[in-house]
One Martini backbone bead per residue (centre of mass of N, CA, C, O) as a GRO file, in nm:
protein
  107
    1UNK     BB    1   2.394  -1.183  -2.429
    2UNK     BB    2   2.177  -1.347  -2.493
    3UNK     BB    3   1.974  -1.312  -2.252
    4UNK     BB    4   1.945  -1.020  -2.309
    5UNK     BB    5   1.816  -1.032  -2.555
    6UNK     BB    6   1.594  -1.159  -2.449
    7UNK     BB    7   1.460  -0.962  -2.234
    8UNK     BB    8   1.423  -0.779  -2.468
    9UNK     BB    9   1.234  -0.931  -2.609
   10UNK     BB   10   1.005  -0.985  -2.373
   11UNK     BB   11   0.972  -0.631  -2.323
   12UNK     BB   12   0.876  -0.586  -2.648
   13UNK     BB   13   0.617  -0.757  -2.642
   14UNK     BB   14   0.498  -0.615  -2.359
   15UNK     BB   15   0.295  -0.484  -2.120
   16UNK     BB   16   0.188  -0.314  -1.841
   17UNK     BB   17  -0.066  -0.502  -1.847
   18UNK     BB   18   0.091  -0.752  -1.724
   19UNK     BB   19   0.218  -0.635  -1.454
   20UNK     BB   20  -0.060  -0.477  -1.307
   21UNK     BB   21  -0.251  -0.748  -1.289
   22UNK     BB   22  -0.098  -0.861  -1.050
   23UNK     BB   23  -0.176  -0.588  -0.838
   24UNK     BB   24  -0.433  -0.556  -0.907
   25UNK     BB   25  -0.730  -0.526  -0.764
   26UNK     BB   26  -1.005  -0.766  -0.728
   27UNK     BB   27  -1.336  -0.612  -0.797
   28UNK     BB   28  -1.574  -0.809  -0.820
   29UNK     BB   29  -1.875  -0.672  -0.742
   30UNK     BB   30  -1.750  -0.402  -0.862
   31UNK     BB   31  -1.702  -0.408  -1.173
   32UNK     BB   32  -1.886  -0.208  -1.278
   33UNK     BB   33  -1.765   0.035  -1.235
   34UNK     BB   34  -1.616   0.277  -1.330
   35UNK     BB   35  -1.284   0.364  -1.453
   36UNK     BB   36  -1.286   0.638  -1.282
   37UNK     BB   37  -1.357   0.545  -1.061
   38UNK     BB   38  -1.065   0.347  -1.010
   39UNK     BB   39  -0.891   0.567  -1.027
   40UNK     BB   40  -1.010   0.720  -0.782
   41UNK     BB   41  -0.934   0.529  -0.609
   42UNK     BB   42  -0.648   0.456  -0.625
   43UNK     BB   43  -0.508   0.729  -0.567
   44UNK     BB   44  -0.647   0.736  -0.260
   45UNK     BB   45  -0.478   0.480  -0.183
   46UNK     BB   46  -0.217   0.572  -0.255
   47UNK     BB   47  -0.205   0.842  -0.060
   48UNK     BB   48  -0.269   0.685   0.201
   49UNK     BB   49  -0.012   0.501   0.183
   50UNK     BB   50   0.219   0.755   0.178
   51UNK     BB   51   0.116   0.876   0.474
   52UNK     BB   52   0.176   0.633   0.642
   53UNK     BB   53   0.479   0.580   0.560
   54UNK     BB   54   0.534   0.865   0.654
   55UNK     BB   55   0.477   0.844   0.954
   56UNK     BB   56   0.661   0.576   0.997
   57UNK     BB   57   0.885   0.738   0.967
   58UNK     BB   58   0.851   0.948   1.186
   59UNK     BB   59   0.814   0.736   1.442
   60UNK     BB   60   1.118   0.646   1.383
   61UNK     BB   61   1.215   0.901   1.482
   62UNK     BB   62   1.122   0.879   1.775
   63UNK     BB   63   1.281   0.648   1.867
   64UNK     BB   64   1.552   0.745   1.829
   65UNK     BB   65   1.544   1.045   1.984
   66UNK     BB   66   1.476   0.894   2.230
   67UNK     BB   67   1.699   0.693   2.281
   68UNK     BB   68   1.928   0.893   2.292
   69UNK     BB   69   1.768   1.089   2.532
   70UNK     BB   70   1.623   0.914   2.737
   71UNK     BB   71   1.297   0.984   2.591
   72UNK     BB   72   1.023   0.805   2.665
   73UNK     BB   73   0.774   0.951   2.551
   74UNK     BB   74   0.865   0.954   2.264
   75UNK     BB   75   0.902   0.637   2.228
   76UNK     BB   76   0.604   0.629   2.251
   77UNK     BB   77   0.529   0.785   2.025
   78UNK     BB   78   0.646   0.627   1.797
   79UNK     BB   79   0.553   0.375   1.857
   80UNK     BB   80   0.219   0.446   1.786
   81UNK     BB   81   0.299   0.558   1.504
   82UNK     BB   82   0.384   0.267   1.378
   83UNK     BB   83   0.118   0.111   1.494
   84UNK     BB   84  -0.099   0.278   1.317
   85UNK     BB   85   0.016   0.244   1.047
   86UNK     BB   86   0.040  -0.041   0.984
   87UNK     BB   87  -0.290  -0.064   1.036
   88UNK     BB   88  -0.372   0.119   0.791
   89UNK     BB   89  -0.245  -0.025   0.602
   90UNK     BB   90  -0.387  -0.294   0.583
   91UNK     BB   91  -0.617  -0.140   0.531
   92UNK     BB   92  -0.608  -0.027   0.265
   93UNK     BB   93  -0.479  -0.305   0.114
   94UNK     BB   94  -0.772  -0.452   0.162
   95UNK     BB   95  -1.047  -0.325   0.131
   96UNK     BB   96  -1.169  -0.456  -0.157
   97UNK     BB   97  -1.156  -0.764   0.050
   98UNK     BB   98  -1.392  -0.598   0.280
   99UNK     BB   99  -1.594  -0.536   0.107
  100UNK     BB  100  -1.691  -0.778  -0.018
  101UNK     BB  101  -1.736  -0.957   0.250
  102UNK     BB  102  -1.969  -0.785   0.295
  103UNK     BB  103  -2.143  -0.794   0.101
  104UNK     BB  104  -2.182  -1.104   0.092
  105UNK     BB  105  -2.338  -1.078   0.362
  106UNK     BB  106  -2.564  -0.884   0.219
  107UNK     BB  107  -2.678  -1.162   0.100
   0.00000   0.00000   0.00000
């Protein structure tokens, strides 16, 4: 019982940029752009996350469906699908770290 009052009180204390500074990305020589132009990258990157992750969706379901009726050509459909979405999520997920160090290469 205690405990749980504990966390309440610590959750009424806390606001959510307590925990989203620790997901969101430092933007180290980009910190300049507008909070705008921050919210409209988040969104595009956000949206090709979820685009990524349902085709790797996709890809795992061809993989399955290949297995079961024991047509390599799906299996392999579906294997470059999930090889290809995984490639795609890396970079989408590192961009800002990527962006980063060409800036520093180009000084």
């Amino acid at each position: 019982m205690q405990v749980t009052q504990q966390l309440v009180q610590l959750a009424a204390d806390g606001d959510i940029g307590s925990i989203t500074n620790g997901i969101k990305p430092d933007w180290a020589v980009f910190g300049a752009i507008g909070t705008k132009a921050k919210i409209i990258v988040g969104v595009v990157m956000a949206g090709a996350v979820l685009f990524l992750l349902g085709s790797a969706i996709v890809g795992a379901v061809h993989i399955r469906v290949g297995n079961q009726q024991h047509n390599s050509m799906e299996t392999k459909k579906g294997q470059t699908m999930v090889g290809s979405s995984l490639i795609g999520l890396f970079a989408v997920a590192s961009m800002s770290t990527l962006f980063g160090i060409v800036y520093g290469f180009g000084i």
